[in-house]
Amino acid sequence: MKQLVRHIPPIHELQQADEFHALLNKHHLTKERGTDLLKKVITRSRSSLLNEQWQGPHPLSADFVKEVFAQADTLMKESYSLSLRKVINATGTILHTNLGRARLGQDAIEHVKKTAGHYSNLEYDIEGGNRGSRHTHAEKFICELTGAEAAMVVNNNSAAVYLILTALTKHKKVIVSRGELVEIGGSFRISSIMEESGALLSEVGTTNKTHLKDYEEALCEETAMIMKVHQSNFVIKGFTSSVSTDELVQLSLRNHQILYYEDLGSGALYDFAQLGIGNEPLVKTVIEKGSDLVSFSGDKLLGGPQAGIIAGKKQWIDQLKRHQLARVLRVDKMTLAALEMTLRHYIKGEEQDKNPTIASITRKKEEIFQQSTHLVEEGNSLKPDFRFEIIEGKSQIGGGTMPEVELDTYLVSVTHDILSAQELHDHLRKGNPSIITRIQEGTVLFDLRTVTSLEQMDIIHALKNLH
């Protein structure tokens, strides 16, 4: 087989072939780019022949040339295929971290498109005709919704924590309860972030119990901050005790040089508790209790883009804005556009209609049943080897948010006479668009809480064309 290498046609001959010009025309390639593709394919073929792994046609045959251009066409598609793809989330997990967390509302998407496709006043004061600040764009909405004196936006909540601790507590002590030293996604730990910031961690209490006296006894001249971290991604039950925001605010006020900062994690602006969904503290409530600073995520319960939002008293926010890290951690015009439109819906009271995250969390069970019934009716008209059934189930909010909350839902259970649940799941996952489902007790489950009517049509089409 190694002797066949000498029979591989040279590049200049392949350039004369009709298939070469067809390749260039199909993909709108320059001759140079097309030649690069041929060289890569020939290098692979030569290596396979030398290693006696070649299973294709003889290099002297016309079929070999066809194989070369077929591989070049495939390589071209692979080289220019986009990595980020549309995925249909049929798992029912609303803030699915692996699937991009919160979906943006249509108005926010349009505002991003308009801002990205044109020049904008990102850092330009139109009224004054001089340089402006990107901090102003979402700030007025954040302040109106939370009651804060000032606010700023960075690229995520971990960045917000890092900036606050670095700018305000470097080489100084920060008191935190041991029960609040959480680890968030990707093995990022609050304690590690504090260490990187230069703050000196002062742990108080135990894993399950922390009392006010624990904080009081930890106070010293080097203490710069009392920090409370909301346990948004886990729940401790049983023999537990923690200190409230009110008590910690009063403790900081009695010690005038000490800041009180609360990391809320998810950061709810919508009162889910009024609907009996969880017990997530509202940002506005925490601010009203006297917190100097709070921080929270933009792409969790708020339902906007990935961002870290810092709100609180103006003197501290101004100090954060002036810090060198503020430039390192700042967000771009597209994030600000998505965020300010998302926030505007809250101000206008439109969040339940125009914010997909709020809409998905608050969806009525009966509405999901109707949608599921439609999917079953469409499914039963497909191939006879499918079996569809509607069953009751639970949806999760996800994203490390309200872990104790399970939302009542209806699930569409799908089985196939030939394909196993895993095979059916894999076929749907590898399709275009990719459809992500659950597998439970040998069946594929669709939770339509997180599926739009248009996406449901894609699901039906995928099932219809399943081989």
mmCIF file with all atom_site columns, N, CA, C and O in Angstrom, residues 85-112:
data_model
loop_
_atom_site.group_PDB
_atom_site.id
_atom_site.type_symbol
_atom_site.label_atom_id
_atom_site.label_alt_id
_atom_site.label_comp_id
_atom_site.label_asym_id
_atom_site.label_entity_id
_atom_site.label_seq_id
_atom_site.pdbx_PDB_ins_code
_atom_site.Cartn_x
_atom_site.Cartn_y
_atom_site.Cartn_z
_atom_site.occupancy
_atom_site.B_iso_or_equiv
_atom_site.pdbx_formal_charge
_atom_site.auth_seq_id
_atom_site.auth_comp_id
_atom_site.auth_asym_id
_atom_site.auth_atom_id
_atom_site.pdbx_PDB_model_num
ATOM 1   N N  . ARG A 1 85  ? -25.123 26.853 18.158 1.00 0.00 ? 85  ARG A N  1
ATOM 2   C CA . ARG A 1 85  ? -26.286 26.441 17.388 1.00 0.00 ? 85  ARG A CA 1
ATOM 3   C C  . ARG A 1 85  ? -27.560 26.599 18.200 1.00 0.00 ? 85  ARG A C  1
ATOM 4   O O  . ARG A 1 85  ? -27.530 26.596 19.429 1.00 0.00 ? 85  ARG A O  1
ATOM 5   N N  . LYS A 1 86  ? -28.660 26.709 17.476 1.00 0.00 ? 86  LYS A N  1
ATOM 6   C CA . LYS A 1 86  ? -29.968 26.731 18.127 1.00 0.00 ? 86  LYS A CA 1
ATOM 7   C C  . LYS A 1 86  ? -30.251 25.358 18.729 1.00 0.00 ? 86  LYS A C  1
ATOM 8   O O  . LYS A 1 86  ? -30.017 24.329 18.107 1.00 0.00 ? 86  LYS A O  1
ATOM 9   N N  . VAL A 1 87  ? -30.748 25.361 19.948 1.00 0.00 ? 87  VAL A N  1
ATOM 10  C CA . VAL A 1 87  ? -31.121 24.126 20.633 1.00 0.00 ? 87  VAL A CA 1
ATOM 11  C C  . VAL A 1 87  ? -32.541 24.294 21.159 1.00 0.00 ? 87  VAL A C  1
ATOM 12  O O  . VAL A 1 87  ? -32.884 25.345 21.710 1.00 0.00 ? 87  VAL A O  1
ATOM 13  N N  . ILE A 1 88  ? -33.353 23.274 20.981 1.00 0.00 ? 88  ILE A N  1
ATOM 14  C CA . ILE A 1 88  ? -34.693 23.276 21.564 1.00 0.00 ? 88  ILE A CA 1
ATOM 15  C C  . ILE A 1 88  ? -34.617 22.579 22.917 1.00 0.00 ? 88  ILE A C  1
ATOM 16  O O  . ILE A 1 88  ? -34.249 21.408 23.008 1.00 0.00 ? 88  ILE A O  1
ATOM 17  N N  . ASN A 1 89  ? -34.955 23.309 23.950 1.00 0.00 ? 89  ASN A N  1
ATOM 18  C CA . ASN A 1 89  ? -34.878 22.800 25.315 1.00 0.00 ? 89  ASN A CA 1
ATOM 19  C C  . ASN A 1 89  ? -36.217 22.181 25.693 1.00 0.00 ? 89  ASN A C  1
ATOM 20  O O  . ASN A 1 89  ? -37.150 22.874 26.110 1.00 0.00 ? 89  ASN A O  1
ATOM 21  N N  . ALA A 1 90  ? -36.331 20.871 25.546 1.00 0.00 ? 90  ALA A N  1
ATOM 22  C CA . ALA A 1 90  ? -37.565 20.167 25.891 1.00 0.00 ? 90  ALA A CA 1
ATOM 23  C C  . ALA A 1 90  ? -37.435 19.445 27.232 1.00 0.00 ? 90  ALA A C  1
ATOM 24  O O  . ALA A 1 90  ? -38.160 18.495 27.510 1.00 0.00 ? 90  ALA A O  1
ATOM 25  N N  . THR A 1 91  ? -36.498 19.903 28.062 1.00 0.00 ? 91  THR A N  1
ATOM 26  C CA . THR A 1 91  ? -36.274 19.273 29.370 1.00 0.00 ? 91  THR A CA 1
ATOM 27  C C  . THR A 1 91  ? -37.185 19.848 30.446 1.00 0.00 ? 91  THR A C  1
ATOM 28  O O  . THR A 1 91  ? -37.368 19.242 31.500 1.00 0.00 ? 91  THR A O  1
ATOM 29  N N  . GLY A 1 92  ? -37.708 21.052 30.222 1.00 0.00 ? 92  GLY A N  1
ATOM 30  C CA . GLY A 1 92  ? -38.504 21.715 31.247 1.00 0.00 ? 92  GLY A CA 1
ATOM 31  C C  . GLY A 1 92  ? -37.692 22.468 32.271 1.00 0.00 ? 92  GLY A C  1
ATOM 32  O O  . GLY A 1 92  ? -38.250 23.168 33.120 1.00 0.00 ? 92  GLY A O  1
ATOM 33  N N  . THR A 1 93  ? -36.363 22.343 32.219 1.00 0.00 ? 93  THR A N  1
ATOM 34  C CA . THR A 1 93  ? -35.488 23.116 33.112 1.00 0.00 ? 93  THR A CA 1
ATOM 35  C C  . THR A 1 93  ? -35.333 24.504 32.514 1.00 0.00 ? 93  THR A C  1
ATOM 36  O O  . THR A 1 93  ? -34.724 24.668 31.458 1.00 0.00 ? 93  THR A O  1
ATOM 37  N N  . ILE A 1 94  ? -35.880 25.505 33.172 1.00 0.00 ? 94  ILE A N  1
ATOM 38  C CA . ILE A 1 94  ? -36.036 26.830 32.573 1.00 0.00 ? 94  ILE A CA 1
ATOM 39  C C  . ILE A 1 94  ? -34.700 27.542 32.407 1.00 0.00 ? 94  ILE A C  1
ATOM 40  O O  . ILE A 1 94  ? -34.388 28.064 31.333 1.00 0.00 ? 94  ILE A O  1
ATOM 41  N N  . LEU A 1 95  ? -33.902 27.585 33.458 1.00 0.00 ? 95  LEU A N  1
ATOM 42  C CA . LEU A 1 95  ? -32.590 28.230 33.393 1.00 0.00 ? 95  LEU A CA 1
ATOM 43  C C  . LEU A 1 95  ? -31.531 27.144 33.268 1.00 0.00 ? 95  LEU A C  1
ATOM 44  O O  . LEU A 1 95  ? -30.737 26.922 34.174 1.00 0.00 ? 95  LEU A O  1
ATOM 45  N N  . HIS A 1 96  ? -31.527 26.470 32.135 1.00 0.00 ? 96  HIS A N  1
ATOM 46  C CA . HIS A 1 96  ? -30.614 25.349 31.912 1.00 0.00 ? 96  HIS A CA 1
ATOM 47  C C  . HIS A 1 96  ? -29.222 25.906 31.632 1.00 0.00 ? 96  HIS A C  1
ATOM 48  O O  . HIS A 1 96  ? -28.972 26.498 30.587 1.00 0.00 ? 96  HIS A O  1
ATOM 49  N N  . THR A 1 97  ? -28.315 25.740 32.592 1.00 0.00 ? 97  THR A N  1
ATOM 50  C CA . THR A 1 97  ? -26.976 26.335 32.482 1.00 0.00 ? 97  THR A CA 1
ATOM 51  C C  . THR A 1 97  ? -26.259 25.878 31.213 1.00 0.00 ? 97  THR A C  1
ATOM 52  O O  . THR A 1 97  ? -25.612 26.680 30.529 1.00 0.00 ? 97  THR A O  1
ATOM 53  N N  . ASN A 1 98  ? -26.359 24.590 30.877 1.00 0.00 ? 98  ASN A N  1
ATOM 54  C CA . ASN A 1 98  ? -25.663 24.080 29.700 1.00 0.00 ? 98  ASN A CA 1
ATOM 55  C C  . ASN A 1 98  ? -26.268 24.587 28.394 1.00 0.00 ? 98  ASN A C  1
ATOM 56  O O  . ASN A 1 98  ? -25.620 24.536 27.347 1.00 0.00 ? 98  ASN A O  1
ATOM 57  N N  . LEU A 1 99  ? -27.500 25.040 28.449 1.00 0.00 ? 99  LEU A N  1
ATOM 58  C CA . LEU A 1 99  ? -28.199 25.491 27.239 1.00 0.00 ? 99  LEU A CA 1
ATOM 59  C C  . LEU A 1 99  ? -28.364 27.007 27.201 1.00 0.00 ? 99  LEU A C  1
ATOM 60  O O  . LEU A 1 99  ? -29.210 27.529 26.482 1.00 0.00 ? 99  LEU A O  1
ATOM 61  N N  . GLY A 1 100 ? -27.530 27.723 27.954 1.00 0.00 ? 100 GLY A N  1
ATOM 62  C CA . GLY A 1 100 ? -27.503 29.182 27.822 1.00 0.00 ? 100 GLY A CA 1
ATOM 63  C C  . GLY A 1 100 ? -28.354 29.957 28.804 1.00 0.00 ? 100 GLY A C  1
ATOM 64  O O  . GLY A 1 100 ? -28.509 31.173 28.673 1.00 0.00 ? 100 GLY A O  1
ATOM 65  N N  . ARG A 1 101 ? -28.940 29.249 29.800 1.00 0.00 ? 101 ARG A N  1
ATOM 66  C CA . ARG A 1 101 ? -29.773 29.904 30.814 1.00 0.00 ? 101 ARG A CA 1
ATOM 67  C C  . ARG A 1 101 ? -30.928 30.697 30.176 1.00 0.00 ? 101 ARG A C  1
ATOM 68  O O  . ARG A 1 101 ? -31.620 30.200 29.318 1.00 0.00 ? 101 ARG A O  1
ATOM 69  N N  . ALA A 1 102 ? -31.105 31.949 30.591 1.00 0.00 ? 102 ALA A N  1
ATOM 70  C CA . ALA A 1 102 ? -32.317 32.684 30.221 1.00 0.00 ? 102 ALA A CA 1
ATOM 71  C C  . ALA A 1 102 ? -32.380 33.002 28.732 1.00 0.00 ? 102 ALA A C  1
ATOM 72  O O  . ALA A 1 102 ? -31.389 33.425 28.132 1.00 0.00 ? 102 ALA A O  1
ATOM 73  N N  . ARG A 1 103 ? -33.568 32.795 28.161 1.00 0.00 ? 103 ARG A N  1
ATOM 74  C CA . ARG A 1 103 ? -33.825 33.259 26.797 1.00 0.00 ? 103 ARG A CA 1
ATOM 75  C C  . ARG A 1 103 ? -34.234 34.728 26.847 1.00 0.00 ? 103 ARG A C  1
ATOM 76  O O  . ARG A 1 103 ? -34.976 35.145 27.738 1.00 0.00 ? 103 ARG A O  1
ATOM 77  N N  . LEU A 1 104 ? -33.781 35.494 25.882 1.00 0.00 ? 104 LEU A N  1
ATOM 78  C CA . LEU A 1 104 ? -34.167 36.896 25.827 1.00 0.00 ? 104 LEU A CA 1
ATOM 79  C C  . LEU A 1 104 ? -35.556 37.033 25.221 1.00 0.00 ? 104 LEU A C  1
ATOM 80  O O  . LEU A 1 104 ? -35.961 36.253 24.349 1.00 0.00 ? 104 LEU A O  1
ATOM 81  N N  . GLY A 1 105 ? -36.277 38.069 25.660 1.00 0.00 ? 105 GLY A N  1
ATOM 82  C CA . GLY A 1 105 ? -37.554 38.402 25.051 1.00 0.00 ? 105 GLY A CA 1
ATOM 83  C C  . GLY A 1 105 ? -37.343 38.994 23.669 1.00 0.00 ? 105 GLY A C  1
ATOM 84  O O  . GLY A 1 105 ? -36.258 39.478 23.324 1.00 0.00 ? 105 GLY A O  1
ATOM 85  N N  . GLN A 1 106 ? -38.404 38.983 22.851 1.00 0.00 ? 106 GLN A N  1
ATOM 86  C CA . GLN A 1 106 ? -38.282 39.446 21.468 1.00 0.00 ? 106 GLN A CA 1
ATOM 87  C C  . GLN A 1 106 ? -37.888 40.916 21.379 1.00 0.00 ? 106 GLN A C  1
ATOM 88  O O  . GLN A 1 106 ? -37.086 41.304 20.532 1.00 0.00 ? 106 GLN A O  1
ATOM 89  N N  . ASP A 1 107 ? -38.436 41.757 22.247 1.00 0.00 ? 107 ASP A N  1
ATOM 90  C CA . ASP A 1 107 ? -38.079 43.177 22.237 1.00 0.00 ? 107 ASP A CA 1
ATOM 91  C C  . ASP A 1 107 ? -36.596 43.382 22.556 1.00 0.00 ? 107 ASP A C  1
ATOM 92  O O  . ASP A 1 107 ? -35.932 44.246 21.970 1.00 0.00 ? 107 ASP A O  1
ATOM 93  N N  . ALA A 1 108 ? -36.090 42.595 23.505 1.00 0.00 ? 108 ALA A N  1
ATOM 94  C CA . ALA A 1 108 ? -34.666 42.695 23.849 1.00 0.00 ? 108 ALA A CA 1
ATOM 95  C C  . ALA A 1 108 ? -33.797 42.268 22.675 1.00 0.00 ? 108 ALA A C  1
ATOM 96  O O  . ALA A 1 108 ? -32.764 42.895 22.387 1.00 0.00 ? 108 ALA A O  1
ATOM 97  N N  . ILE A 1 109 ? -34.218 41.221 21.974 1.00 0.00 ? 109 ILE A N  1
ATOM 98  C CA . ILE A 1 109 ? -33.469 40.752 20.803 1.00 0.00 ? 109 ILE A CA 1
ATOM 99  C C  . ILE A 1 109 ? -33.425 41.841 19.732 1.00 0.00 ? 109 ILE A C  1
ATOM 100 O O  . ILE A 1 109 ? -32.377 42.112 19.137 1.00 0.00 ? 109 ILE A O  1
ATOM 101 N N  . GLU A 1 110 ? -34.577 42.474 19.492 1.00 0.00 ? 110 GLU A N  1
ATOM 102 C CA . GLU A 1 110 ? -34.634 43.530 18.475 1.00 0.00 ? 110 GLU A CA 1
ATOM 103 C C  . GLU A 1 110 ? -33.775 44.723 18.869 1.00 0.00 ? 110 GLU A C  1
ATOM 104 O O  . GLU A 1 110 ? -33.129 45.351 18.014 1.00 0.00 ? 110 GLU A O  1
ATOM 105 N N  . HIS A 1 111 ? -33.746 45.048 20.152 1.00 0.00 ? 111 HIS A N  1
ATOM 106 C CA . HIS A 1 111 ? -32.922 46.171 20.618 1.00 0.00 ? 111 HIS A CA 1
ATOM 107 C C  . HIS A 1 111 ? -31.435 45.849 20.464 1.00 0.00 ? 111 HIS A C  1
ATOM 108 O O  . HIS A 1 111 ? -30.633 46.727 20.110 1.00 0.00 ? 111 HIS A O  1
ATOM 109 N N  . VAL A 1 112 ? -31.062 44.596 20.705 1.00 0.00 ? 112 VAL A N  1
ATOM 110 C CA . VAL A 1 112 ? -29.671 44.172 20.492 1.00 0.00 ? 112 VAL A CA 1
ATOM 111 C C  . VAL A 1 112 ? -29.311 44.298 19.011 1.00 0.00 ? 112 VAL A C  1
ATOM 112 O O  . VAL A 1 112 ? -28.238 44.810 18.658 1.00 0.00 ? 112 VAL A O  1
#
